[in-house]
Each structure stands twice: as structure tokens, then as C-alpha cells.
Coordinates of C-alpha atoms in Angstrom, one line a residue:
Chain A
M1 CA -20.6 -36.5 11.8
R2 CA -22.5 -39.8 12.2
A3 CA -25.0 -38.6 9.6
L4 CA -22.2 -37.9 7.2
F5 CA -20.7 -41.3 7.8
G6 CA -24.1 -42.9 7.2
I7 CA -24.4 -40.9 3.9
G8 CA -20.9 -42.0 2.9
I9 CA -21.8 -45.7 3.5
V10 CA -25.0 -45.4 1.4
V11 CA -23.0 -43.7 -1.5
I12 CA -20.3 -46.3 -1.4
A13 CA -22.8 -49.1 -1.3
A14 CA -24.7 -47.6 -4.3
A15 CA -21.6 -47.2 -6.3
G16 CA -20.5 -50.6 -5.4
G17 CA -23.9 -52.0 -6.6
F18 CA -23.7 -50.0 -9.8
L19 CA -20.2 -51.3 -10.6
A20 CA -21.0 -54.9 -9.6
S21 CA -24.1 -54.8 -11.9
R22 CA -21.9 -53.6 -14.8
Y23 CA -18.6 -55.6 -14.2
W24 CA -18.8 -58.4 -11.8
L25 CA -21.7 -60.7 -12.7
P26 CA -23.5 -58.5 -15.3
E27 CA -24.7 -61.5 -17.4
V28 CA -25.0 -64.4 -14.9
S29 CA -27.4 -62.4 -12.8
K30 CA -29.7 -62.1 -15.8
A31 CA -29.3 -65.8 -16.7
P32 CA -32.3 -68.2 -16.4
S33 CA -32.0 -70.8 -13.7
H34 CA -33.0 -73.5 -16.2
L35 CA -32.4 -74.3 -19.8
P36 CA -34.6 -71.9 -21.9
A37 CA -37.0 -73.1 -24.4
L38 CA -35.1 -72.4 -27.5
T39 CA -35.3 -73.8 -31.0
L40 CA -32.6 -73.2 -33.5
P41 CA -31.8 -74.7 -37.0
D42 CA -29.0 -77.1 -37.3
V43 CA -26.4 -77.0 -40.1
E44 CA -29.0 -78.9 -42.3
G45 CA -31.6 -76.4 -41.6
K46 CA -33.6 -78.7 -39.4
P47 CA -35.2 -77.1 -36.3
R48 CA -33.7 -78.5 -33.1
A49 CA -35.2 -77.8 -29.6
L50 CA -32.8 -77.7 -26.8
A51 CA -35.3 -79.7 -24.9
E52 CA -34.3 -82.7 -27.2
W53 CA -31.3 -83.1 -24.9
K54 CA -33.1 -82.9 -21.6
G55 CA -31.9 -85.4 -19.1
R56 CA -28.3 -85.3 -20.3
P57 CA -25.6 -83.0 -18.8
L58 CA -24.9 -80.4 -21.4
L59 CA -22.0 -78.0 -22.1
I60 CA -23.4 -75.4 -24.5
N61 CA -20.8 -73.5 -26.2
F62 CA -21.5 -70.0 -28.0
W63 CA -18.9 -69.6 -30.7
A64 CA -18.3 -68.3 -34.3
T65 CA -16.0 -68.8 -37.1
W66 CA -14.7 -65.3 -37.0
C67 CA -13.7 -65.7 -33.2
E68 CA -10.1 -67.0 -32.9
P69 CA -10.5 -68.0 -29.2
C70 CA -13.6 -69.9 -30.0
R71 CA -12.0 -71.9 -32.7
R72 CA -8.9 -72.5 -30.4
E73 CA -11.1 -74.3 -27.8
I74 CA -12.9 -76.5 -30.2
P75 CA -10.3 -79.4 -29.8
L76 CA -10.8 -79.3 -26.0
L77 CA -14.7 -79.4 -26.4
R78 CA -14.3 -82.5 -28.6
S79 CA -12.0 -84.2 -26.2
L80 CA -14.3 -83.4 -23.2
R81 CA -17.2 -84.9 -25.1
A82 CA -15.2 -88.2 -25.8
T83 CA -13.8 -88.3 -22.3
H84 CA -17.2 -88.1 -20.6
A85 CA -19.3 -89.9 -23.2
A86 CA -20.1 -92.7 -20.7
E87 CA -21.5 -90.1 -18.3
G88 CA -23.8 -88.9 -21.1
L89 CA -22.2 -85.5 -21.7
E90 CA -23.3 -83.7 -24.8
V91 CA -21.7 -80.6 -26.2
I92 CA -23.8 -78.3 -28.3
G93 CA -22.2 -75.5 -30.3
I94 CA -24.4 -72.5 -30.8
A95 CA -22.9 -70.4 -33.6
I96 CA -23.3 -66.6 -33.6
D97 CA -22.5 -66.9 -37.2
F98 CA -24.1 -67.6 -40.6
R99 CA -24.8 -71.2 -41.9
D100 CA -22.3 -71.3 -44.8
P101 CA -19.1 -70.4 -42.9
V102 CA -20.2 -72.8 -40.1
I103 CA -20.7 -75.6 -42.5
A104 CA -17.4 -74.9 -44.2
Y105 CA -15.6 -74.8 -40.9
A106 CA -17.3 -77.9 -39.5
R107 CA -16.4 -79.8 -42.6
Q108 CA -12.8 -78.8 -42.4
T109 CA -12.3 -79.5 -38.7
G110 CA -14.7 -82.5 -38.5
I111 CA -16.6 -81.3 -35.4
E112 CA -18.9 -84.2 -34.3
Y113 CA -21.1 -82.5 -31.8
P114 CA -24.4 -80.9 -32.7
L115 CA -24.0 -77.3 -34.1
L116 CA -27.0 -74.9 -34.1
I117 CA -27.1 -71.7 -36.1
A118 CA -28.0 -68.6 -34.2
E119 CA -26.7 -66.0 -36.7
E120 CA -25.8 -62.6 -35.4
N121 CA -29.1 -61.2 -34.1
G122 CA -28.3 -61.9 -30.4
L123 CA -31.6 -63.6 -29.6
A124 CA -30.1 -66.9 -28.5
P125 CA -27.5 -65.5 -26.2
K126 CA -30.3 -63.2 -24.8
A127 CA -32.3 -66.4 -24.0
F128 CA -29.5 -67.4 -21.8
G129 CA -29.0 -63.9 -20.2
I130 CA -25.6 -63.5 -21.8
G131 CA -24.4 -60.7 -24.0
G132 CA -21.0 -59.2 -25.0
G133 CA -18.3 -61.5 -26.3
I134 CA -17.8 -65.1 -27.1
P135 CA -16.9 -67.9 -26.5
V136 CA -19.3 -68.5 -23.6
S137 CA -19.8 -71.8 -22.1
V138 CA -22.9 -72.8 -20.3
F139 CA -23.1 -75.9 -18.1
V140 CA -26.5 -77.5 -17.6
N141 CA -27.1 -80.5 -15.3
R142 CA -29.4 -83.5 -16.0
E143 CA -32.4 -81.6 -14.5
G144 CA -31.9 -78.8 -16.9
R145 CA -30.5 -76.4 -14.2
I146 CA -27.8 -74.0 -15.4
T147 CA -25.0 -74.4 -12.9
A148 CA -22.4 -72.1 -14.5
I149 CA -21.7 -69.7 -17.2
K150 CA -18.1 -69.2 -18.2
P151 CA -17.2 -66.3 -20.6
G152 CA -14.0 -66.5 -22.4
T153 CA -11.6 -69.3 -23.4
L154 CA -12.2 -72.5 -21.5
H155 CA -9.2 -74.4 -20.3
A156 CA -9.0 -78.1 -19.5
K157 CA -8.6 -77.8 -15.6
R158 CA -11.4 -75.2 -15.3
A159 CA -13.7 -77.2 -17.6
E160 CA -13.3 -80.3 -15.5
E161 CA -14.1 -78.3 -12.3
L162 CA -17.3 -76.9 -13.9
L163 CA -18.3 -80.2 -15.5
R164 CA -18.1 -82.1 -12.1
P165 CA -21.4 -80.9 -10.7
I166 CA -23.2 -81.6 -13.9
L167 CA -21.9 -85.0 -14.4
Q168 CA -23.1 -86.3 -11.0
T169 CA -26.0 -88.8 -11.2
P170 CA -29.0 -87.9 -9.0
Chain B
M1 CA -13.3 -35.5 -24.1
L2 CA -10.0 -37.5 -24.7
L3 CA -8.9 -36.9 -21.0
L4 CA -12.3 -38.2 -19.8
M5 CA -11.8 -41.3 -22.0
K6 CA -8.4 -41.9 -20.4
Y7 CA -9.8 -41.7 -16.9
S8 CA -12.7 -44.0 -17.6
R9 CA -10.4 -46.5 -19.1
A10 CA -8.2 -46.6 -16.1
I11 CA -11.4 -47.0 -13.7
A12 CA -12.7 -49.8 -15.9
A13 CA -9.3 -51.6 -15.9
L14 CA -9.2 -51.4 -12.1
V15 CA -12.7 -52.6 -11.4
A16 CA -12.4 -55.5 -13.9
V17 CA -9.8 -57.2 -11.6
V18 CA -11.7 -57.1 -8.4
P19 CA -11.7 -60.6 -6.9
L20 CA -14.9 -62.6 -6.6
S21 CA -16.0 -65.4 -4.3
D22 CA -18.5 -66.8 -6.6
S23 CA -17.9 -69.7 -9.1
V24 CA -17.4 -67.1 -11.8
S25 CA -14.1 -65.3 -11.0
A26 CA -13.3 -61.7 -12.0
K27 CA -10.8 -63.0 -14.6
D28 CA -13.9 -64.6 -16.3
E29 CA -15.6 -61.3 -16.6
F30 CA -15.1 -58.9 -19.5
P31 CA -16.5 -55.3 -19.8
P32 CA -19.1 -54.6 -22.5
A33 CA -17.7 -53.6 -26.0
S34 CA -18.8 -50.0 -25.3
E35 CA -16.4 -49.8 -22.3
V36 CA -13.6 -51.4 -24.2
F37 CA -13.6 -49.7 -27.5
R38 CA -14.1 -46.1 -26.7
Y39 CA -14.2 -43.4 -29.3
A40 CA -14.6 -39.6 -30.0
V41 CA -15.6 -38.3 -33.4
E42 CA -15.1 -34.7 -34.7
S43 CA -15.1 -33.0 -38.0
D44 CA -13.7 -29.7 -39.3
G45 CA -16.2 -29.9 -42.3
A46 CA -13.5 -31.3 -44.6
T47 CA -12.4 -34.3 -42.7
L48 CA -14.0 -36.6 -40.3
T49 CA -11.6 -37.8 -37.5
V50 CA -12.4 -40.9 -35.2
Y51 CA -10.2 -41.1 -32.2
W52 CA -10.1 -44.6 -30.8
D53 CA -9.1 -45.5 -27.3
V54 CA -8.9 -49.2 -26.7
L55 CA -8.5 -50.7 -23.3
P56 CA -5.2 -52.4 -22.7
G57 CA -5.3 -56.1 -23.5
Y58 CA -7.9 -55.6 -26.3
Y59 CA -7.6 -54.8 -30.0
L60 CA -9.7 -54.0 -33.1
Y61 CA -9.5 -55.7 -36.6
K62 CA -8.7 -53.1 -39.3
E63 CA -10.5 -55.3 -41.9
R64 CA -13.7 -55.2 -39.9
M65 CA -13.7 -51.5 -39.2
G66 CA -15.7 -49.0 -41.3
V67 CA -17.0 -45.5 -41.4
A68 CA -20.1 -44.5 -43.3
S69 CA -22.3 -41.5 -43.7
T70 CA -26.2 -42.0 -43.7
T71 CA -26.8 -38.2 -44.1
P72 CA -28.0 -37.3 -47.5
G73 CA -25.5 -35.1 -49.4
V74 CA -22.6 -35.9 -47.1
K75 CA -20.1 -38.3 -48.5
L76 CA -17.2 -39.9 -46.8
G77 CA -14.1 -41.0 -48.7
K78 CA -11.6 -43.8 -48.0
P79 CA -10.6 -43.9 -44.3
C80 CA -6.9 -43.4 -43.7
Y81 CA -5.6 -45.8 -40.9
P82 CA -2.3 -45.7 -39.1
K83 CA -0.1 -48.7 -39.6
G84 CA -1.3 -51.4 -37.3
E85 CA 0.2 -54.5 -35.6
T86 CA 0.3 -57.9 -37.5
H87 CA -1.7 -60.5 -35.7
H88 CA -1.5 -64.0 -37.0
D89 CA -4.8 -65.9 -37.1
E90 CA -4.5 -69.7 -38.0
Y91 CA -7.7 -69.6 -40.0
F92 CA -7.7 -66.1 -41.6
G93 CA -3.9 -65.6 -41.9
N94 CA -2.2 -62.4 -41.0
Q95 CA -4.6 -59.6 -39.8
E96 CA -3.8 -56.0 -39.1
I97 CA -5.0 -54.9 -35.6
F98 CA -5.0 -51.8 -33.6
R99 CA -4.5 -51.3 -29.9
D100 CA -4.4 -48.4 -27.5
D101 CA -5.0 -44.9 -29.0
F102 CA -5.1 -44.2 -32.7
K103 CA -7.0 -42.0 -35.1
V104 CA -8.7 -42.6 -38.3
T105 CA -9.2 -39.7 -40.7
V106 CA -11.8 -39.8 -43.4
P107 CA -12.2 -37.2 -46.2
L108 CA -15.6 -35.7 -46.2
S109 CA -17.5 -33.8 -49.0
R110 CA -20.7 -31.9 -49.0
P111 CA -22.3 -29.1 -50.8
A112 CA -20.1 -25.9 -51.0
A113 CA -22.5 -23.7 -49.1
A114 CA -23.7 -26.2 -46.4
R115 CA -24.9 -24.8 -43.1
E116 CA -23.9 -26.0 -39.6
G117 CA -25.7 -29.4 -39.0
K118 CA -25.4 -32.9 -37.8
L119 CA -23.9 -35.9 -39.6
D120 CA -25.1 -39.3 -38.9
V121 CA -22.2 -41.7 -39.0
K122 CA -22.2 -45.5 -38.8
L123 CA -18.9 -46.9 -37.2
S124 CA -18.5 -50.7 -37.7
L125 CA -16.1 -52.6 -35.7
Q126 CA -15.0 -56.0 -34.4
G127 CA -12.4 -56.7 -31.7
C128 CA -11.2 -59.2 -29.3
A129 CA -9.4 -59.5 -25.9
D130 CA -6.0 -61.1 -25.6
A131 CA -7.4 -63.1 -22.7
G132 CA -9.6 -65.1 -25.2
L133 CA -12.9 -63.4 -26.0
C134 CA -14.2 -61.7 -29.2
Y135 CA -17.0 -59.2 -29.4
P136 CA -19.3 -59.8 -32.4
P137 CA -19.3 -57.5 -35.4
T138 CA -21.2 -54.4 -34.5
V139 CA -22.3 -51.0 -35.9
W140 CA -22.6 -48.0 -33.7
N141 CA -24.6 -44.9 -34.7
V142 CA -22.9 -41.6 -34.0
K143 CA -24.0 -37.9 -34.5
V144 CA -21.3 -35.6 -35.3
K145 CA -21.5 -31.8 -35.4
L146 CA -20.5 -30.2 -38.8
P147 CA -19.5 -26.5 -39.0
A148 CA -20.9 -24.4 -41.7
N149 CA -18.8 -24.3 -44.9
A150 CA -17.2 -21.0 -45.5
A151 CA -18.9 -19.0 -48.3
P152 CA -17.0 -19.5 -51.6
T153 CA -14.4 -16.7 -52.0
V154 CA -14.8 -14.7 -55.2
S155 CA -11.6 -13.3 -56.8
P156 CA -11.9 -9.5 -57.6
A157 CA -12.1 -8.8 -61.3
S158 CA -8.9 -7.6 -62.6

């Protein structure tokens, strides 16, 4: 009886582990602890290394022009950048999209923060240990440590909660 | 097959709402596209049918769906979609989307005396979650069993 109970616990634990790995924190568990060494072209085609922004708190936002919730959160990202400019916050948009539609959309909406083009090959999200859908927002502190990864639409209250740890000065 | 798809859909929906104590809450998590957009494909030799089963709260864009054959000698015609739901997108305007269960039929043509075999199909798709997440455009490769074509009937000489 006790042996059966033990086997049951092991089976439940294994099933739980399997489901957790698939649904609970599937991507965050694969995320690097620090900002990966990644260089991507900007909208002018100039290579930009993420290390360029080292020392500043960063909100890195994976987005695309074909992604409606991504476009919907851009005004919030612009507002957060303006609100926390004195604390050094920089927002970096990494587009899982091609250069031409990104340029057209950026011109139309007047996005001021840096936009990098990752196209659709999945390499840039992979460097952050993320996959699946977008938008995804990655919060990075001044030491380059990733403090949070938030898949899905970012809302103002949640954004402020996630920004708080990265805006602190050491 | 369709019954199995139903059960796995229910399990996935239940698991996706399990609460978390970490800074990333369950509502922040989304299942992978393969769990959200499930399908079964079959063919009677003259038509290819794709049965889609989309998780509740998710949808597929008609304009970004496609079915193509990569098997030499097997041609697929224009897919026939059911009437979808109109979804307004501020940037792209009105878009037709599909939710839940629906099927897409595609006329198939191949040599008259074709043997039983496998058809390689590319399914293209792109969809989103109502909760505010979109999956990138993707192409899935599928193998479909094709029955042998019946031998052509010959009318008796009168």
C-alpha cells in the first residue's frame, strides 16, 4: 500500500514537472540571467550591439507590425520612456518583422526609441530564451541582469511594478 | 482523432490557469502555438480536408492561412473556408478570423491511376490570443495519407 502511495507521488511529481516545463515557466526558465551579447541592425541598417546600452535600465520589447497587441502597447512604452527619462530608462524595440514595414510604421507613429530589426528567423528571441508569441517585454537592470520577462500585453500598473527593481540605483 | 483533440484542448485550458507564486503569473503565460492551433488533415483522394480546433480565446487570420502541396504531381486548388468572424484591426482594417472548430476543404488533383501514397502539405497560419499575444507567421509540414485512385471505368462497347 505504502509502495503504491510512493509510486503515485512519483508519477504525480513527474507529471507536474512535465506540465510545469510546458506551461508554467517554459521560456523564463531558459532565459539567460544577463543581457545576451546580441547585435542587430537598426532601421538604417547600422549594426547595434545591446551592450551599447549597458549601465542603463532597459525595457526590451519584442514586437511586430503584424501584431495588433504589440502596436496597441507602443503608446504605453513611449509614455514609460518619457516618465522615467531622468532615471535613465531606455526602451528598445526588437521587431520580429522586416525592415520596410517597420520603417513605414515607425514613420507613421513617430516612435522615438531605438528599433532593431530581427526579422522572423527567431534567433533574437532565442538569445533571450523566449519563444512563442509576442509582445514580450524584458526588464534589464543597470548591471545587465534580466529581472523579469513579461509575455503578452503590458499594462501601465504591471509595467510600473516590473520597472521598479530596474530603476533603483545601486 | 477529433475526440483526442477535444480532450487535450480541455486539459491545456485547465493547466494554463494554474496560479503561480513567481513574479510571472499564470495569466502571463501562453501555451505554444502547436497546443493552441490543433489540426487533423485527411484526404479521400479528391479533396483534402483540414480540421482546425482552436483553443478558446484564440483565433486564426484567414488571410494568413494557406495550404500547399510539395509532392510532385499532386496539385491543390483554392481552399474553401467557412464564413469567419469579422475582426477590426486599427492598422489593417477589417480582417476575417476563425475560432473554435472549423474545416477547410481543398480540391486535390493527381494522375488518374495514382497509387496509395503520402502527400506532403505545408499549412501556413498566423493567429493571436484575445488576451493580447500574437504568434508569428508559421508554416507546418504535414504528411497526409492518400488512397489509391480507382482504376478508370471503361464503358462497354455498344
